[in-house]
């Protein structure tokens, strides 16, 4: 053996283990950041070299690694330092971090090595390399060194995949269960390789696929990959028509006075040694994107790369197109979770191999593309909760971006019209200096905002007949009389309107009129949401679905009443308010499920093909539609009274953001905020878009009750099967250890719980929370380390630590 290295495994047990470097690999570059194959028990796993190791003590036998998966390290030292920092933050192994952020193909151990032998190419598996004789291994190592020996995935060529072409409802008879099941599967998952489809359904789906293909509902082709010129091949983005960008964002017109002052302040900070952070607090339409693009241009001129992040896929696509238009000579890389695995892998490899500066654009995960030493990182709409990942590997993108900018000497910009309260508090204290854009760019003016009493609504017939087919009961319409009248007038003038209802589906509750009960998901004990276009009842928490119409599971009755409204039913309801021929578009997770469909909906609305756009928070920020003169928030009370200390902040941010979609052209805009309690002082803050006034009140409340930014807040989440009696024993132990550890930690550390979560049962598992408030994070981690030790490994009880949670439910 010629040396030893520590290797982090990409899969369970995710441990960092020591391996020996065999003699036939002496002289090869086996440096930190290189992916390798290593033996573990009877299997062979993929991992990454983290560091060189000293020789083990006498008598300790170390296994040799099998073979490198590349000739040069994929990741550099700065990137590995970020991995170590994130692993320490989340109290996990570096292998767990790498196992989550590396594309699937780069974590794969099922590979094939090919090398010439007797005038032909011979394929070898990793097992064959492990069992090779010393002479054969030395010969192969020599071929590897000169690039003759190659490695590739174990698959055979490009894999074929299925794509859904049509949104529901589908022209399929109800009895065709296999066809419906496949359509639902593709609708929820998007493009799917045939091997995955076959594995899920466990049988030959060829006849079903052919039948659906003949109906024009599905299409079979190769998985999205990379074009021959090495550029991202993103069919959804390329084929979809592009909504126009705001002229003030991408034009070469002179900067406004405020933009010029902001550039004078920010430009010297680009590529700053030790890093710098700035908050760009700009009202909607103030030209923040223009600022980002000008800074990106200067950063590229200085030979440094740029990372531009948006909270949603649609906004990332807009930003990507703006980069291609404004910086045509720059190498732009788009990356987000909705792209196919092949495209994401190609983006990762391009970023790692880039020798010239590049511009990375994407959603949260694009921050992990291994661009070397970025000089500028931008988080647009930095207040958005989507920058925090809570499932699997938990991380806050702002914290990771801060680490990268400080470690690699770059400028981090946090941009928003309604910054996170904690960010604004840091700016007020001078920790994060603030740049203000207080006026809209161009000639448009902020819209007029009115508060509308939802009590002044009209009655409308129910969407379902009453018991026995009798007269349907009346229900309350979603829009108040004043809102309905304003909408009709707007459409009559040839202008456009946006209506926000932040609840998808047709109705959030389906009520059985025969037994007077609500149809609930048996695994969550929460109401099913009725999705009319799919003729399904869907649990929005565990994903369980049920066919509808169908008899009530409790009484066998067939008379149901939808209660409440969702974006789907609101779009249908507007047909009775608007003139005949008016086209209403809908934008939510259901209508935009197919790749590229979001861009199609937005482009149709931008072109005037649809006059009204109804949707959820997906339409609230970042979009520019000059002909929109009316915005209606149909139920502004929704979400404000949730058991979450951020509920008021999120409501304020959502309403101010969606109000910013109105009046962005030459015609003044108007915003109608519908509420059941118009006398609440909160609405005056919204009406005046008084961010400073709202923040001052919100900070006073949080300081009184000890919530962030005046404490460090964490949630210990515990769950176990609902029929597992041992879970309560472990839960009791968790609570006891937490309270004892908190008492020993001293003043300032408080533990609340365990208590049932606000959603106490999801997916058949009982859920409990323990809230920890502390003056610092180390104390929180000490507490969690002690409590994790009392939870049996490999059992049914799951425990996790969520630092600074954005979801308290």
JSON list of N, CA and C in Angstrom, two decimals, residues 241-266:
[
{"chain": "A", "resi": 241, "resn": "UNK", "atom": "N", "xyz": [-43.50, 29.16, -25.13]},
{"chain": "A", "resi": 241, "resn": "UNK", "atom": "CA", "xyz": [-43.36, 30.58, -25.45]},
{"chain": "A", "resi": 241, "resn": "UNK", "atom": "C", "xyz": [-42.94, 31.36, -24.22]},
{"chain": "A", "resi": 242, "resn": "UNK", "atom": "N", "xyz": [-42.20, 32.41, -24.42]},
{"chain": "A", "resi": 242, "resn": "UNK", "atom": "CA", "xyz": [-41.60, 33.14, -23.30]},
{"chain": "A", "resi": 242, "resn": "UNK", "atom": "C", "xyz": [-42.40, 34.39, -22.97]},
{"chain": "A", "resi": 243, "resn": "UNK", "atom": "N", "xyz": [-42.86, 34.52, -21.71]},
{"chain": "A", "resi": 243, "resn": "UNK", "atom": "CA", "xyz": [-43.47, 35.78, -21.30]},
{"chain": "A", "resi": 243, "resn": "UNK", "atom": "C", "xyz": [-42.45, 36.91, -21.39]},
{"chain": "A", "resi": 244, "resn": "UNK", "atom": "N", "xyz": [-42.88, 38.11, -21.73]},
{"chain": "A", "resi": 244, "resn": "UNK", "atom": "CA", "xyz": [-41.92, 39.20, -21.86]},
{"chain": "A", "resi": 244, "resn": "UNK", "atom": "C", "xyz": [-41.35, 39.61, -20.52]},
{"chain": "A", "resi": 245, "resn": "UNK", "atom": "N", "xyz": [-40.11, 40.04, -20.51]},
{"chain": "A", "resi": 245, "resn": "UNK", "atom": "CA", "xyz": [-39.51, 40.58, -19.30]},
{"chain": "A", "resi": 245, "resn": "UNK", "atom": "C", "xyz": [-39.86, 42.06, -19.19]},
{"chain": "A", "resi": 246, "resn": "UNK", "atom": "N", "xyz": [-39.78, 42.59, -17.98]},
{"chain": "A", "resi": 246, "resn": "UNK", "atom": "CA", "xyz": [-40.03, 44.01, -17.78]},
{"chain": "A", "resi": 246, "resn": "UNK", "atom": "C", "xyz": [-38.94, 44.80, -18.50]},
{"chain": "A", "resi": 247, "resn": "UNK", "atom": "N", "xyz": [-39.32, 45.80, -19.32]},
{"chain": "A", "resi": 247, "resn": "UNK", "atom": "CA", "xyz": [-38.31, 46.56, -20.05]},
{"chain": "A", "resi": 247, "resn": "UNK", "atom": "C", "xyz": [-37.26, 47.19, -19.14]},
{"chain": "A", "resi": 248, "resn": "UNK", "atom": "N", "xyz": [-37.70, 47.67, -17.97]},
{"chain": "A", "resi": 248, "resn": "UNK", "atom": "CA", "xyz": [-36.75, 48.31, -17.09]},
{"chain": "A", "resi": 248, "resn": "UNK", "atom": "C", "xyz": [-35.77, 47.33, -16.47]},
{"chain": "A", "resi": 249, "resn": "UNK", "atom": "N", "xyz": [-36.08, 46.01, -16.59]},
{"chain": "A", "resi": 249, "resn": "UNK", "atom": "CA", "xyz": [-35.20, 45.01, -16.01]},
{"chain": "A", "resi": 249, "resn": "UNK", "atom": "C", "xyz": [-34.09, 44.60, -16.96]},
{"chain": "A", "resi": 250, "resn": "UNK", "atom": "N", "xyz": [-34.36, 44.57, -18.27]},
{"chain": "A", "resi": 250, "resn": "UNK", "atom": "CA", "xyz": [-33.40, 44.01, -19.21]},
{"chain": "A", "resi": 250, "resn": "UNK", "atom": "C", "xyz": [-32.94, 45.00, -20.27]},
{"chain": "A", "resi": 251, "resn": "UNK", "atom": "N", "xyz": [-33.49, 46.19, -20.31]},
{"chain": "A", "resi": 251, "resn": "UNK", "atom": "CA", "xyz": [-33.12, 47.13, -21.36]},
{"chain": "A", "resi": 251, "resn": "UNK", "atom": "C", "xyz": [-31.77, 47.77, -21.05]},
{"chain": "A", "resi": 252, "resn": "UNK", "atom": "N", "xyz": [-31.23, 48.46, -22.07]},
{"chain": "A", "resi": 252, "resn": "UNK", "atom": "CA", "xyz": [-29.98, 49.18, -21.89]},
{"chain": "A", "resi": 252, "resn": "UNK", "atom": "C", "xyz": [-30.21, 50.65, -21.60]},
{"chain": "A", "resi": 253, "resn": "UNK", "atom": "N", "xyz": [-31.43, 50.99, -21.19]},
{"chain": "A", "resi": 253, "resn": "UNK", "atom": "CA", "xyz": [-31.73, 52.38, -20.84]},
{"chain": "A", "resi": 253, "resn": "UNK", "atom": "C", "xyz": [-30.89, 52.81, -19.65]},
{"chain": "A", "resi": 254, "resn": "UNK", "atom": "N", "xyz": [-30.65, 54.12, -19.50]},
{"chain": "A", "resi": 254, "resn": "UNK", "atom": "CA", "xyz": [-29.86, 54.58, -18.36]},
{"chain": "A", "resi": 254, "resn": "UNK", "atom": "C", "xyz": [-30.47, 54.15, -17.03]},
{"chain": "A", "resi": 255, "resn": "UNK", "atom": "N", "xyz": [-29.62, 53.89, -16.07]},
{"chain": "A", "resi": 255, "resn": "UNK", "atom": "CA", "xyz": [-30.10, 53.53, -14.74]},
{"chain": "A", "resi": 255, "resn": "UNK", "atom": "C", "xyz": [-30.80, 54.73, -14.11]},
{"chain": "A", "resi": 256, "resn": "UNK", "atom": "N", "xyz": [-31.79, 54.44, -13.26]},
{"chain": "A", "resi": 256, "resn": "UNK", "atom": "CA", "xyz": [-32.42, 55.51, -12.51]},
{"chain": "A", "resi": 256, "resn": "UNK", "atom": "C", "xyz": [-31.42, 56.04, -11.49]},
{"chain": "A", "resi": 257, "resn": "UNK", "atom": "N", "xyz": [-31.74, 57.17, -10.88]},
{"chain": "A", "resi": 257, "resn": "UNK", "atom": "CA", "xyz": [-30.84, 57.75, -9.87]},
{"chain": "A", "resi": 257, "resn": "UNK", "atom": "C", "xyz": [-30.61, 56.76, -8.73]},
{"chain": "A", "resi": 258, "resn": "UNK", "atom": "N", "xyz": [-31.69, 56.09, -8.27]},
{"chain": "A", "resi": 258, "resn": "UNK", "atom": "CA", "xyz": [-31.54, 55.14, -7.17]},
{"chain": "A", "resi": 258, "resn": "UNK", "atom": "C", "xyz": [-30.73, 53.93, -7.61]},
{"chain": "A", "resi": 259, "resn": "UNK", "atom": "N", "xyz": [-30.96, 53.45, -8.81]},
{"chain": "A", "resi": 259, "resn": "UNK", "atom": "CA", "xyz": [-30.17, 52.32, -9.30]},
{"chain": "A", "resi": 259, "resn": "UNK", "atom": "C", "xyz": [-28.70, 52.69, -9.45]},
{"chain": "A", "resi": 260, "resn": "UNK", "atom": "N", "xyz": [-28.44, 53.91, -9.93]},
{"chain": "A", "resi": 260, "resn": "UNK", "atom": "CA", "xyz": [-27.07, 54.36, -10.07]},
{"chain": "A", "resi": 260, "resn": "UNK", "atom": "C", "xyz": [-26.36, 54.45, -8.73]},
{"chain": "A", "resi": 261, "resn": "UNK", "atom": "N", "xyz": [-27.06, 54.98, -7.73]},
{"chain": "A", "resi": 261, "resn": "UNK", "atom": "CA", "xyz": [-26.48, 55.07, -6.39]},
{"chain": "A", "resi": 261, "resn": "UNK", "atom": "C", "xyz": [-26.23, 53.68, -5.82]},
{"chain": "A", "resi": 262, "resn": "UNK", "atom": "N", "xyz": [-27.16, 52.76, -6.09]},
{"chain": "A", "resi": 262, "resn": "UNK", "atom": "CA", "xyz": [-26.98, 51.39, -5.60]},
{"chain": "A", "resi": 262, "resn": "UNK", "atom": "C", "xyz": [-25.77, 50.74, -6.26]},
{"chain": "A", "resi": 263, "resn": "UNK", "atom": "N", "xyz": [-25.60, 50.94, -7.56]},
{"chain": "A", "resi": 263, "resn": "UNK", "atom": "CA", "xyz": [-24.45, 50.38, -8.25]},
{"chain": "A", "resi": 263, "resn": "UNK", "atom": "C", "xyz": [-23.15, 50.96, -7.72]},
{"chain": "A", "resi": 264, "resn": "UNK", "atom": "N", "xyz": [-23.14, 52.25, -7.44]},
{"chain": "A", "resi": 264, "resn": "UNK", "atom": "CA", "xyz": [-21.92, 52.87, -6.90]},
{"chain": "A", "resi": 264, "resn": "UNK", "atom": "C", "xyz": [-21.55, 52.28, -5.56]},
{"chain": "A", "resi": 265, "resn": "UNK", "atom": "N", "xyz": [-22.56, 51.88, -4.79]},
{"chain": "A", "resi": 265, "resn": "UNK", "atom": "CA", "xyz": [-22.29, 51.27, -3.48]},
{"chain": "A", "resi": 265, "resn": "UNK", "atom": "C", "xyz": [-21.87, 49.80, -3.61]},
{"chain": "A", "resi": 266, "resn": "UNK", "atom": "N", "xyz": [-22.52, 49.06, -4.53]},
{"chain": "A", "resi": 266, "resn": "UNK", "atom": "CA", "xyz": [-22.33, 47.62, -4.59]},
{"chain": "A", "resi": 266, "resn": "UNK", "atom": "C", "xyz": [-21.13, 47.19, -5.44]}
]
